[in-house]
mmCIF file of C-alpha atoms and ligand atoms in Angstrom:
data_model
loop_
_atom_site.group_PDB
_atom_site.id
_atom_site.type_symbol
_atom_site.label_atom_id
_atom_site.label_comp_id
_atom_site.label_asym_id
_atom_site.label_seq_id
_atom_site.Cartn_x
_atom_site.Cartn_y
_atom_site.Cartn_z
ATOM 1 C CA MET A 256 36.389 14.620 -69.380
ATOM 2 C CA LYS A 257 37.912 15.908 -66.238
ATOM 3 C CA LEU A 258 34.666 17.474 -65.075
ATOM 4 C CA LEU A 259 32.755 14.460 -65.779
ATOM 5 C CA ASP A 260 35.223 12.351 -64.103
ATOM 6 C CA LYS A 261 34.960 14.620 -60.852
ATOM 7 C CA ILE A 262 31.003 14.378 -61.084
ATOM 8 C CA PHE A 263 31.348 10.769 -61.361
ATOM 9 C CA ASP A 264 33.824 10.556 -58.421
ATOM 10 C CA MET A 265 31.342 12.778 -56.211
ATOM 11 C CA PHE A 266 28.307 10.300 -56.763
ATOM 12 C CA ASN A 267 30.434 7.606 -56.071
ATOM 13 C CA ALA A 268 31.930 8.835 -53.016
ATOM 14 C CA GLN A 269 28.304 8.958 -51.503
ATOM 15 C CA GLN A 270 28.269 5.082 -52.060
ATOM 16 C CA ASP A 271 31.367 4.534 -49.984
ATOM 17 C CA VAL A 272 30.788 1.083 -48.425
ATOM 18 C CA GLY A 273 32.538 -0.412 -45.517
ATOM 19 C CA ILE A 274 31.956 -4.103 -44.752
ATOM 20 C CA ASP A 275 32.835 -6.110 -41.577
ATOM 21 C CA LEU A 276 33.380 -9.436 -42.564
ATOM 22 C CA GLY A 277 33.179 -10.953 -39.219
ATOM 23 C CA THR A 278 33.149 -14.790 -38.070
ATOM 24 C CA ALA A 279 29.863 -14.266 -36.409
ATOM 25 C CA SER A 280 28.382 -11.377 -38.253
ATOM 26 C CA VAL A 281 28.578 -8.989 -41.184
ATOM 27 C CA LEU A 282 27.810 -5.437 -41.230
ATOM 28 C CA VAL A 283 27.738 -3.133 -43.862
ATOM 29 C CA HIS A 284 28.379 0.681 -43.349
ATOM 30 C CA VAL A 285 27.227 3.181 -45.867
ATOM 31 C CA LYS A 286 28.601 6.458 -45.889
ATOM 32 C CA ASP A 287 25.967 9.127 -44.428
ATOM 33 C CA LYS A 288 23.605 6.565 -43.693
ATOM 34 C CA GLY A 289 25.594 4.482 -41.065
ATOM 35 C CA ILE A 290 25.131 0.735 -40.404
ATOM 36 C CA VAL A 291 22.482 -0.388 -43.283
ATOM 37 C CA LEU A 292 22.933 -4.102 -42.527
ATOM 38 C CA CYS A 293 23.831 -6.646 -39.821
ATOM 39 C CA GLU A 294 23.205 -10.292 -40.341
ATOM 40 C CA PRO A 295 24.698 -13.406 -39.164
ATOM 41 C CA SER A 296 27.651 -14.717 -41.133
ATOM 42 C CA VAL A 297 25.654 -17.734 -42.217
ATOM 43 C CA VAL A 298 24.581 -19.405 -45.783
ATOM 44 C CA ALA A 299 22.324 -22.131 -46.320
ATOM 45 C CA ILE A 300 23.061 -24.164 -49.307
ATOM 46 C CA ASP A 301 20.821 -26.238 -51.755
ATOM 47 C CA LYS A 302 22.875 -29.275 -52.280
ATOM 48 C CA GLY A 303 21.109 -29.941 -55.170
ATOM 49 C CA THR A 304 21.912 -26.701 -57.155
ATOM 50 C CA GLY A 305 24.807 -25.651 -55.246
ATOM 51 C CA LYS A 306 22.923 -22.191 -55.056
ATOM 52 C CA PRO A 307 22.350 -20.320 -51.682
ATOM 53 C CA TYR A 308 18.814 -21.080 -50.446
ATOM 54 C CA ALA A 309 19.009 -18.509 -47.688
ATOM 55 C CA VAL A 310 21.421 -16.172 -46.639
ATOM 56 C CA GLY A 311 22.109 -14.276 -43.076
ATOM 57 C CA ALA A 312 19.364 -14.250 -40.389
ATOM 58 C CA GLU A 313 17.012 -16.508 -42.337
ATOM 59 C CA ALA A 314 19.691 -19.241 -43.006
ATOM 60 C CA GLN A 315 20.816 -18.756 -39.091
ATOM 61 C CA LYS A 316 17.252 -20.114 -38.015
ATOM 62 C CA MET A 317 18.135 -23.010 -40.217
ATOM 63 C CA LEU A 318 21.214 -24.045 -38.365
ATOM 64 C CA GLY A 319 20.959 -27.560 -37.188
ATOM 65 C CA ARG A 320 17.481 -27.577 -38.348
ATOM 66 C CA THR A 321 17.865 -28.431 -42.025
ATOM 67 C CA PRO A 322 16.683 -31.497 -43.866
ATOM 68 C CA GLY A 323 18.964 -33.501 -45.985
ATOM 69 C CA ASN A 324 19.402 -31.515 -49.108
ATOM 70 C CA ILE A 325 19.913 -28.152 -47.506
ATOM 71 C CA VAL A 326 23.271 -27.269 -45.441
ATOM 72 C CA ALA A 327 23.436 -24.422 -43.317
ATOM 73 C CA ILE A 328 26.887 -23.302 -42.505
ATOM 74 C CA ARG A 329 28.792 -20.280 -40.900
ATOM 75 C CA PRO A 330 31.848 -20.359 -43.543
ATOM 76 C CA MET A 331 34.109 -18.328 -41.409
ATOM 77 C CA ARG A 332 33.648 -19.797 -37.992
ATOM 78 C CA GLU A 333 37.174 -20.122 -36.945
ATOM 79 C CA GLY A 334 38.410 -17.004 -38.242
ATOM 80 C CA VAL A 335 39.619 -18.405 -41.417
ATOM 81 C CA ILE A 336 37.620 -18.804 -44.550
ATOM 82 C CA SER A 337 36.923 -22.401 -44.506
ATOM 83 C CA ASP A 338 34.746 -22.446 -47.409
ATOM 84 C CA TYR A 339 35.390 -19.694 -49.714
ATOM 85 C CA SER A 340 32.824 -20.016 -52.285
ATOM 86 C CA THR A 341 30.507 -19.958 -49.776
ATOM 87 C CA THR A 342 31.712 -16.758 -48.167
ATOM 88 C CA GLU A 343 32.094 -15.394 -51.811
ATOM 89 C CA MET A 344 28.501 -16.116 -52.215
ATOM 90 C CA MET A 345 27.380 -14.363 -49.223
ATOM 91 C CA LEU A 346 29.574 -11.492 -49.741
ATOM 92 C CA LYS A 347 28.363 -10.766 -53.018
ATOM 93 C CA TYR A 348 24.611 -11.352 -51.615
ATOM 94 C CA PHE A 349 25.022 -8.668 -49.119
ATOM 95 C CA ILE A 350 27.065 -6.144 -51.281
ATOM 96 C CA ARG A 351 24.151 -6.339 -53.821
ATOM 97 C CA ARG A 352 21.536 -5.840 -51.352
ATOM 98 C CA VAL A 353 23.104 -2.595 -50.427
ATOM 99 C CA THR A 354 23.972 -1.115 -53.779
ATOM 100 C CA LYS A 355 20.726 -0.585 -55.255
ATOM 101 C CA ASN A 356 21.836 1.880 -57.983
ATOM 102 C CA ARG A 357 24.016 -0.325 -60.103
ATOM 103 C CA LEU A 358 25.023 2.660 -62.387
ATOM 104 C CA PHE A 359 27.341 4.035 -59.790
ATOM 105 C CA LYS A 360 29.785 1.760 -58.335
ATOM 106 C CA PRO A 361 31.024 2.197 -54.820
ATOM 107 C CA ARG A 362 34.225 2.110 -53.371
ATOM 108 C CA ILE A 363 34.433 -0.780 -50.772
ATOM 109 C CA MET A 364 36.496 -1.267 -47.734
ATOM 110 C CA ILE A 365 36.548 -4.653 -46.245
ATOM 111 C CA CYS A 366 37.736 -5.617 -42.897
ATOM 112 C CA VAL A 367 38.653 -9.481 -42.923
ATOM 113 C CA PRO A 368 39.278 -11.593 -39.957
ATOM 114 C CA SER A 369 42.984 -11.577 -39.136
ATOM 115 C CA GLY A 370 43.623 -15.256 -39.730
ATOM 116 C CA VAL A 371 42.798 -15.128 -43.390
ATOM 117 C CA THR A 372 45.517 -15.943 -45.819
ATOM 118 C CA GLU A 373 46.463 -13.855 -48.981
ATOM 119 C CA VAL A 374 44.900 -16.382 -51.050
ATOM 120 C CA GLU A 375 41.632 -15.849 -49.208
ATOM 121 C CA GLU A 376 42.111 -11.970 -49.205
ATOM 122 C CA ARG A 377 42.402 -12.299 -53.036
ATOM 123 C CA ALA A 378 39.056 -14.207 -53.210
ATOM 124 C CA VAL A 379 37.196 -11.512 -50.846
ATOM 125 C CA ILE A 380 38.391 -8.792 -53.253
ATOM 126 C CA ASP A 381 37.535 -10.742 -56.273
ATOM 127 C CA ALA A 382 33.927 -11.459 -54.930
ATOM 128 C CA ALA A 383 33.653 -7.700 -54.180
ATOM 129 C CA MET A 384 34.682 -6.522 -57.413
ATOM 130 C CA GLN A 385 32.267 -8.913 -59.093
ATOM 131 C CA ALA A 386 29.607 -7.732 -56.798
ATOM 132 C CA GLY A 387 30.064 -4.251 -58.223
ATOM 133 C CA GLY A 388 32.978 -2.499 -56.593
ATOM 134 C CA ARG A 389 34.887 0.018 -58.389
ATOM 135 C CA GLN A 390 37.816 -0.027 -56.138
ATOM 136 C CA VAL A 391 38.271 -2.536 -53.327
ATOM 137 C CA TYR A 392 40.333 -2.284 -50.238
ATOM 138 C CA LEU A 393 41.186 -4.318 -47.356
ATOM 139 C CA ILE A 394 42.102 -3.060 -43.946
ATOM 140 C CA GLU A 395 43.196 -4.653 -40.711
ATOM 141 C CA GLU A 396 40.939 -5.527 -38.147
ATOM 142 C CA PRO A 397 42.517 -3.685 -35.270
ATOM 143 C CA ILE A 398 43.179 -0.584 -37.268
ATOM 144 C CA ALA A 399 39.371 -0.538 -38.420
ATOM 145 C CA ALA A 400 38.389 -1.236 -34.460
ATOM 146 C CA ALA A 401 40.216 1.717 -33.322
ATOM 147 C CA ILE A 402 39.058 4.117 -35.776
ATOM 148 C CA GLY A 403 35.465 2.689 -35.024
ATOM 149 C CA ALA A 404 35.983 3.153 -31.190
ATOM 150 C CA GLY A 405 37.102 6.809 -31.874
ATOM 151 C CA LEU A 406 40.688 6.376 -31.269
ATOM 152 C CA ASP A 407 43.139 8.987 -33.129
ATOM 153 C CA ILE A 408 45.398 6.295 -34.022
ATOM 154 C CA ALA A 409 47.689 8.567 -36.335
ATOM 155 C CA LYS A 410 49.248 9.903 -33.224
ATOM 156 C CA ALA A 411 52.692 8.606 -31.923
ATOM 157 C CA CYS A 412 51.164 7.251 -28.908
ATOM 158 C CA GLY A 413 50.471 3.628 -28.063
ATOM 159 C CA ARG A 414 46.889 2.340 -27.866
ATOM 160 C CA MET A 415 45.938 -1.018 -27.296
ATOM 161 C CA VAL A 416 42.864 -2.449 -28.945
ATOM 162 C CA VAL A 417 41.434 -6.015 -27.958
ATOM 163 C CA ASP A 418 38.605 -7.148 -30.327
ATOM 164 C CA ILE A 419 36.659 -10.283 -29.067
ATOM 165 C CA GLY A 420 34.576 -11.751 -31.946
ATOM 166 C CA GLY A 421 32.857 -14.830 -32.313
ATOM 167 C CA GLY A 422 35.866 -16.688 -33.739
ATOM 168 C CA THR A 423 39.017 -14.691 -32.893
ATOM 169 C CA SER A 424 40.203 -12.328 -30.209
ATOM 170 C CA ASP A 425 42.736 -9.921 -31.846
ATOM 171 C CA ILE A 426 45.018 -7.993 -29.740
ATOM 172 C CA ALA A 427 46.849 -4.883 -30.931
ATOM 173 C CA VAL A 428 49.007 -2.189 -30.050
ATOM 174 C CA ILE A 429 48.817 0.679 -32.580
ATOM 175 C CA SER A 430 51.007 3.832 -33.156
ATOM 176 C CA LEU A 431 51.156 6.234 -35.892
ATOM 177 C CA GLY A 432 48.603 4.270 -37.741
ATOM 178 C CA GLY A 433 50.125 1.076 -37.749
ATOM 179 C CA ILE A 434 50.197 -2.033 -35.551
ATOM 180 C CA VAL A 435 53.398 -2.458 -33.639
ATOM 181 C CA VAL A 436 52.790 -5.760 -31.877
ATOM 182 C CA SER A 437 49.801 -7.813 -32.194
ATOM 183 C CA ASN A 438 48.434 -11.523 -31.549
ATOM 184 C CA SER A 439 45.387 -13.139 -32.706
ATOM 185 C CA ILE A 440 43.769 -16.372 -31.047
ATOM 186 C CA LYS A 441 41.103 -18.456 -32.174
ATOM 187 C CA VAL A 442 39.568 -18.226 -28.534
ATOM 188 C CA ALA A 443 36.498 -15.797 -28.491
ATOM 189 C CA GLY A 444 32.671 -15.624 -28.064
ATOM 190 C CA ASP A 445 32.033 -18.975 -29.625
ATOM 191 C CA LYS A 446 34.620 -20.830 -27.162
ATOM 192 C CA PHE A 447 32.359 -19.363 -24.317
ATOM 193 C CA ASP A 448 29.324 -21.184 -25.686
ATOM 194 C CA ASP A 449 31.340 -24.465 -26.394
ATOM 195 C CA ALA A 450 32.612 -24.320 -22.547
ATOM 196 C CA ILE A 451 28.976 -23.629 -21.439
ATOM 197 C CA ILE A 452 27.525 -26.760 -23.507
ATOM 198 C CA LYS A 453 30.641 -28.941 -21.871
ATOM 199 C CA TYR A 454 29.914 -27.693 -18.514
ATOM 200 C CA ILE A 455 25.902 -28.511 -18.694
ATOM 201 C CA ARG A 456 26.730 -31.844 -20.097
ATOM 202 C CA LYS A 457 29.148 -32.722 -17.258
ATOM 203 C CA LYS A 458 27.380 -31.295 -14.486
ATOM 204 C CA PHE A 459 23.846 -32.099 -15.375
ATOM 205 C CA ASN A 460 24.079 -34.917 -17.801
ATOM 206 C CA ALA A 461 22.171 -33.016 -20.306
ATOM 207 C CA ILE A 462 22.895 -31.708 -23.870
ATOM 208 C CA ILE A 463 21.957 -28.012 -25.042
ATOM 209 C CA GLY A 464 22.397 -26.375 -28.463
ATOM 210 C CA ASP A 465 24.587 -23.618 -29.670
ATOM 211 C CA ARG A 466 21.813 -21.195 -29.451
ATOM 212 C CA THR A 467 20.662 -22.074 -25.709
ATOM 213 C CA ALA A 468 24.430 -21.847 -24.836
ATOM 214 C CA GLU A 469 24.539 -18.385 -26.622
ATOM 215 C CA GLU A 470 21.379 -17.226 -24.836
ATOM 216 C CA MET A 471 22.887 -18.351 -21.470
ATOM 217 C CA LYS A 472 26.068 -16.258 -22.013
ATOM 218 C CA LYS A 473 24.176 -13.197 -22.668
ATOM 219 C CA GLU A 474 21.959 -13.527 -20.020
ATOM 220 C CA ILE A 475 23.747 -14.874 -17.051
ATOM 221 C CA GLY A 476 27.367 -15.506 -18.215
ATOM 222 C CA SER A 477 29.904 -13.599 -16.240
ATOM 223 C CA VAL A 478 33.995 -13.873 -15.977
ATOM 224 C CA TYR A 479 34.084 -11.579 -12.995
ATOM 225 C CA PRO A 480 31.811 -11.942 -9.565
ATOM 226 C CA MET A 481 28.584 -10.126 -10.290
ATOM 227 C CA GLU A 482 27.119 -7.476 -7.694
ATOM 228 C CA GLU A 483 23.797 -9.542 -7.933
ATOM 229 C CA GLU A 484 24.249 -13.293 -9.119
ATOM 230 C CA LYS A 485 21.254 -14.639 -11.396
ATOM 231 C CA THR A 486 19.696 -17.776 -12.299
ATOM 232 C CA MET A 487 18.193 -19.158 -15.445
ATOM 233 C CA GLN A 488 15.882 -21.873 -16.268
ATOM 234 C CA ILE A 489 16.788 -23.852 -19.553
ATOM 235 C CA ARG A 490 15.825 -26.721 -21.299
ATOM 236 C CA GLY A 491 17.991 -29.531 -22.479
ATOM 237 C CA ARG A 492 17.938 -33.153 -23.438
ATOM 238 C CA SER A 493 18.838 -35.637 -20.572
ATOM 239 C CA LEU A 494 21.629 -37.849 -21.510
ATOM 240 C CA VAL A 495 20.045 -40.539 -19.089
ATOM 241 C CA THR A 496 16.592 -40.652 -20.300
ATOM 242 C CA GLY A 497 16.947 -39.124 -23.581
ATOM 243 C CA LEU A 498 13.970 -36.613 -22.890
ATOM 244 C CA PRO A 499 13.711 -33.202 -22.532
ATOM 245 C CA GLN A 500 15.002 -32.061 -19.011
ATOM 246 C CA SER A 501 14.528 -28.547 -17.211
ATOM 247 C CA ILE A 502 17.771 -27.311 -15.386
ATOM 248 C CA GLU A 503 18.375 -24.247 -13.233
ATOM 249 C CA VAL A 504 21.671 -22.756 -13.914
ATOM 250 C CA SER A 505 23.078 -20.023 -11.638
ATOM 251 C CA SER A 506 25.692 -17.329 -12.839
ATOM 252 C CA GLU A 507 28.199 -18.688 -10.535
ATOM 253 C CA GLU A 508 28.142 -21.866 -12.209
ATOM 254 C CA ILE A 509 28.583 -20.469 -15.653
ATOM 255 C CA ARG A 510 31.531 -18.406 -14.288
ATOM 256 C CA GLU A 511 32.999 -21.788 -13.369
ATOM 257 C CA ALA A 512 32.355 -22.954 -16.889
ATOM 258 C CA LEU A 513 33.968 -19.930 -18.432
ATOM 259 C CA GLU A 514 37.201 -19.537 -16.375
ATOM 260 C CA GLU A 515 39.332 -21.371 -18.801
ATOM 261 C CA VAL A 516 38.481 -19.470 -21.902
ATOM 262 C CA SER A 517 38.610 -15.966 -20.033
ATOM 263 C CA ALA A 518 42.177 -16.896 -18.657
ATOM 264 C CA GLN A 519 43.335 -17.574 -22.142
ATOM 265 C CA ILE A 520 42.268 -14.164 -23.200
ATOM 266 C CA VAL A 521 43.985 -12.485 -20.590
ATOM 267 C CA ASP A 522 47.306 -14.542 -21.491
ATOM 268 C CA ALA A 523 47.348 -13.449 -24.743
ATOM 269 C CA VAL A 524 46.572 -9.861 -23.869
ATOM 270 C CA HIS A 525 49.745 -10.188 -21.427
ATOM 271 C CA SER A 526 51.889 -12.024 -23.917
ATOM 272 C CA VAL A 527 51.086 -8.686 -26.424
ATOM 273 C CA LEU A 528 52.132 -6.365 -23.502
ATOM 274 C CA GLU A 529 55.064 -8.366 -23.049
ATOM 275 C CA ARG A 530 56.422 -7.770 -26.446
ATOM 276 C CA THR A 531 55.443 -4.173 -26.311
ATOM 277 C CA PRO A 532 58.064 -1.637 -26.206
ATOM 278 C CA PRO A 533 58.410 0.108 -22.707
ATOM 279 C CA GLU A 534 57.565 3.611 -24.201
ATOM 280 C CA LEU A 535 54.283 2.139 -25.506
ATOM 281 C CA VAL A 536 53.347 0.477 -22.315
ATOM 282 C CA GLY A 537 53.632 3.832 -20.722
ATOM 283 C CA ASP A 538 51.211 5.178 -23.139
ATOM 284 C CA ILE A 539 48.764 1.991 -22.779
ATOM 285 C CA SER A 540 48.876 2.284 -19.040
ATOM 286 C CA GLU A 541 48.043 6.130 -19.013
ATOM 287 C CA ASN A 542 45.253 5.639 -21.886
ATOM 288 C CA GLY A 543 43.870 2.118 -20.733
ATOM 289 C CA ILE A 544 42.907 -0.599 -22.907
ATOM 290 C CA ILE A 545 39.907 -0.306 -25.094
ATOM 291 C CA MET A 546 37.923 -3.540 -25.886
ATOM 292 C CA THR A 547 35.622 -3.757 -29.150
ATOM 293 C CA GLY A 548 33.461 -6.787 -30.730
ATOM 294 C CA GLY A 549 30.562 -8.767 -29.302
ATOM 295 C CA GLY A 550 32.536 -11.147 -27.243
ATOM 296 C CA ALA A 551 33.879 -8.335 -25.175
ATOM 297 C CA MET A 552 30.326 -7.751 -23.855
ATOM 298 C CA ILE A 553 30.089 -10.433 -21.694
ATOM 299 C CA TYR A 554 29.983 -9.536 -18.007
ATOM 300 C CA GLY A 555 33.019 -8.551 -16.338
ATOM 301 C CA LEU A 556 35.790 -9.123 -18.839
ATOM 302 C CA ASP A 557 36.584 -5.504 -18.542
ATOM 303 C CA LYS A 558 36.974 -5.894 -14.827
ATOM 304 C CA LEU A 559 39.077 -9.033 -14.935
ATOM 305 C CA LEU A 560 41.521 -7.817 -17.628
ATOM 306 C CA SER A 561 42.162 -4.651 -15.650
ATOM 307 C CA SER A 562 42.675 -6.561 -12.365
ATOM 308 C CA LYS A 563 45.072 -8.855 -14.110
ATOM 309 C CA THR A 564 47.260 -6.201 -15.847
ATOM 310 C CA GLY A 565 46.771 -3.441 -13.566
ATOM 311 C CA ILE A 566 45.670 -1.141 -16.486
ATOM 312 C CA ASP A 567 42.372 0.578 -16.894
ATOM 313 C CA VAL A 568 39.978 -1.315 -19.378
ATOM 314 C CA PHE A 569 37.226 0.485 -21.234
ATOM 315 C CA LEU A 570 34.571 -1.195 -23.432
ATOM 316 C CA ALA A 571 33.829 0.820 -26.573
ATOM 317 C CA ASP A 572 30.419 2.303 -27.527
ATOM 318 C CA ASP A 573 28.468 -0.137 -29.462
ATOM 319 C CA PRO A 574 31.242 -2.742 -29.368
ATOM 320 C CA LEU A 575 29.247 -4.858 -32.052
ATOM 321 C CA SER A 576 29.648 -2.249 -34.593
ATOM 322 C CA CYS A 577 32.902 -0.633 -34.021
ATOM 323 C CA VAL A 578 34.562 -2.515 -36.731
ATOM 324 C CA ALA A 579 31.888 -1.720 -39.484
ATOM 325 C CA LYS A 580 32.162 1.867 -38.455
ATOM 326 C CA GLY A 581 35.908 2.248 -38.579
ATOM 327 C CA THR A 582 36.177 0.292 -41.782
ATOM 328 C CA GLY A 583 33.568 2.637 -43.342
ATOM 329 C CA ALA A 584 35.118 5.862 -41.948
ATOM 330 C CA SER A 585 38.653 4.736 -42.836
ATOM 331 C CA LEU A 586 37.617 5.350 -46.739
ATOM 332 C CA ASP A 587 37.082 8.991 -45.648
ATOM 333 C CA ASN A 588 40.843 9.040 -45.077
ATOM 334 C CA ILE A 589 42.054 7.009 -47.946
ATOM 335 C CA GLY A 590 44.405 9.789 -49.231
ATOM 336 C CA ILE A 591 46.262 9.615 -45.575
ATOM 337 C CA LEU A 592 45.987 5.603 -45.369
ATOM 338 C CA ARG A 593 47.170 5.092 -48.768
ATOM 339 C CA ASP A 594 50.835 6.624 -47.894
ATOM 340 C CA LYS A 595 50.618 4.220 -44.879
ATOM 341 C CA SER A 596 50.126 1.179 -47.326
ATOM 342 C CA SER A 597 51.717 -1.241 -45.093
ATOM 343 C CA TYR A 598 48.407 -1.801 -43.715
ATOM 344 C CA MET A 599 46.208 -1.230 -46.533
ATOM 345 C CA TYR A 600 46.057 -3.466 -49.765
ATOM 346 C CA ASP A 601 44.978 -1.329 -52.544
ATOM 347 C CA MET A 602 43.492 -3.651 -55.331
ATOM 348 C CA GLU A 603 42.434 -1.115 -57.710
ATOM 349 C CA SER A 604 44.066 -2.843 -60.681
HETATM 350 P P1 LIG B 267 32.664 -11.037 -35.310
HETATM 351 O O1 LIG B 267 33.352 -9.960 -35.451
HETATM 352 O O2 LIG B 267 33.634 -12.465 -35.295
HETATM 353 O O3 LIG B 267 31.666 -11.525 -36.372
HETATM 354 P P2 LIG B 267 31.189 -10.057 -33.244
HETATM 355 O O4 LIG B 267 31.931 -9.009 -32.934
HETATM 356 O O5 LIG B 267 29.994 -9.807 -33.998
HETATM 357 O O6 LIG B 267 31.980 -11.486 -34.051
HETATM 358 O O7 LIG B 267 30.668 -10.723 -31.836
HETATM 359 C C1 LIG B 267 30.029 -11.967 -31.912
HETATM 360 C C2 LIG B 267 30.277 -12.389 -30.596
HETATM 361 O O8 LIG B 267 29.500 -11.840 -29.547
HETATM 362 C C3 LIG B 267 29.563 -14.035 -30.356
HETATM 363 O O9 LIG B 267 29.986 -14.825 -29.720
HETATM 364 C C4 LIG B 267 28.063 -13.496 -29.570
HETATM 365 O O10 LIG B 267 27.711 -14.481 -28.863
HETATM 366 C C5 LIG B 267 29.042 -12.642 -28.560
HETATM 367 N N1 LIG B 267 28.003 -11.565 -27.986
HETATM 368 C C6 LIG B 267 27.143 -10.630 -28.643
HETATM 369 N N2 LIG B 267 26.420 -9.984 -27.609
HETATM 370 C C7 LIG B 267 26.891 -10.387 -26.436
HETATM 371 C C8 LIG B 267 26.538 -9.948 -25.059
HETATM 372 N N3 LIG B 267 25.425 -9.452 -24.752
HETATM 373 N N4 LIG B 267 27.198 -10.949 -24.070
HETATM 374 C C9 LIG B 267 28.213 -11.720 -24.385
HETATM 375 N N5 LIG B 267 28.488 -12.069 -25.574
HETATM 376 C C10 LIG B 267 28.154 -11.335 -26.627
HETATM 377 MG MG1 LIG B 268 34.772 -8.797 -35.687
#
C-alpha cells in the first residue's frame, strides 16, 4: 500500500499546478511545463441559462459588445471577488482545461488578490477542489511575486516587492519567508486606463473605450519624462457631434493624465517604508525594490519610484508571469512553507 501511495504521489507531483487568479488575467503554471495558460479574467454569461457562454480571451472580445441576453463581466475587477459564482465558474473552466488526465488529481496552489475575504477564499478553494484538486493551498500574492522574481525570501533580510496588477497594487516587505509590513490599494493598471478616458473626455470632448485607453497606455503611456516623446492617433466619439473623431495624443499629455494615479502608488510605497523597522529599511535600500505585475510595465514607473524614495527600483524579468511562476514553484517547497503556515492555508481536509 505504501509503495502504491508513493507511485501515486510521484505521478501527482508531476501535475503540480500553480494558478495566479489575477484581477486582469489568470495564468496557470504546470510543473516542468511552465506557463500553460494565460487568459483575461473575463466570463460571458448567457442570462437565460446562467451558464458561461465564453471564458477568457473569447469573452474579453465581447466586453461592451454583447446583445441583451449575454453579459460579459470581469468578476474580480476591483481585487475583490465581486461575483463569486462567476469566479468559481471561471476557475473550474481553466483548471479543467489544463488537467486533462482526470485519473491523477493535481495539487493546486492558488494566489488570490489580497483584498479577498475568508469567505471568498473558501469559495476559491471549493471551486478548485470540485475541479479536481487533490489538495488546494492558497498563497499570498507578495510572497508568490517574490519567489517568481527569483528572490530568496527565506533569508533574514528585508526585501520589498511592489506588485501592480489590474485592480490592486500590493506592496510588501518580506523577511524570513513572511510578510512584515504590507499595504494594498485599489489603484493599479485599470485606474491608469480610467484616467486616460477622463482626460480625453475633458481635453478633446471625446469618448473612448477601455480598450483604446489601455492601448494608449501601453503604447505611449509614461509616468516619467521619456527620452523621446511619442504621439498616437486614436479614434473616439465626439461628445459634440456624436460622430467618430480622430485625435492625435502625445505622451506628454498622457503623462499629465496619469500623474495623480502614479502619485497614489508612490504614496502607498512611502507609507509602507515609514512603517518598516529600520534594519529592514537598511536591507531594502541596499537591495533595491523589485516591481512585478503588468501595471509595473508602464514606462518610467521604476524611475519615478526611485526618484521619490532614493532607493533603486528594478522591474522583474517577465513581470506579467512572476506571480504564476512563484505560485507554481512554491509547491516544490511546500515542506518548508508548511512550517511557516502563517501565510499558507492548507485546506487539505
Ligand atoms: P492582475 O494580476 O491583476 O491580473 P496583471 O499583472 O496581469 O494584473 O496586470 C494587468 C495590468 O497590466 C493591466 O492593467 C494592463 O493594462 C497592464 N499592462 C500590461 N502590459 C502593460 C504595458 N506594457 N504597459 C503598461 N501597462 C501594462
Ligand atoms: Mg497579479
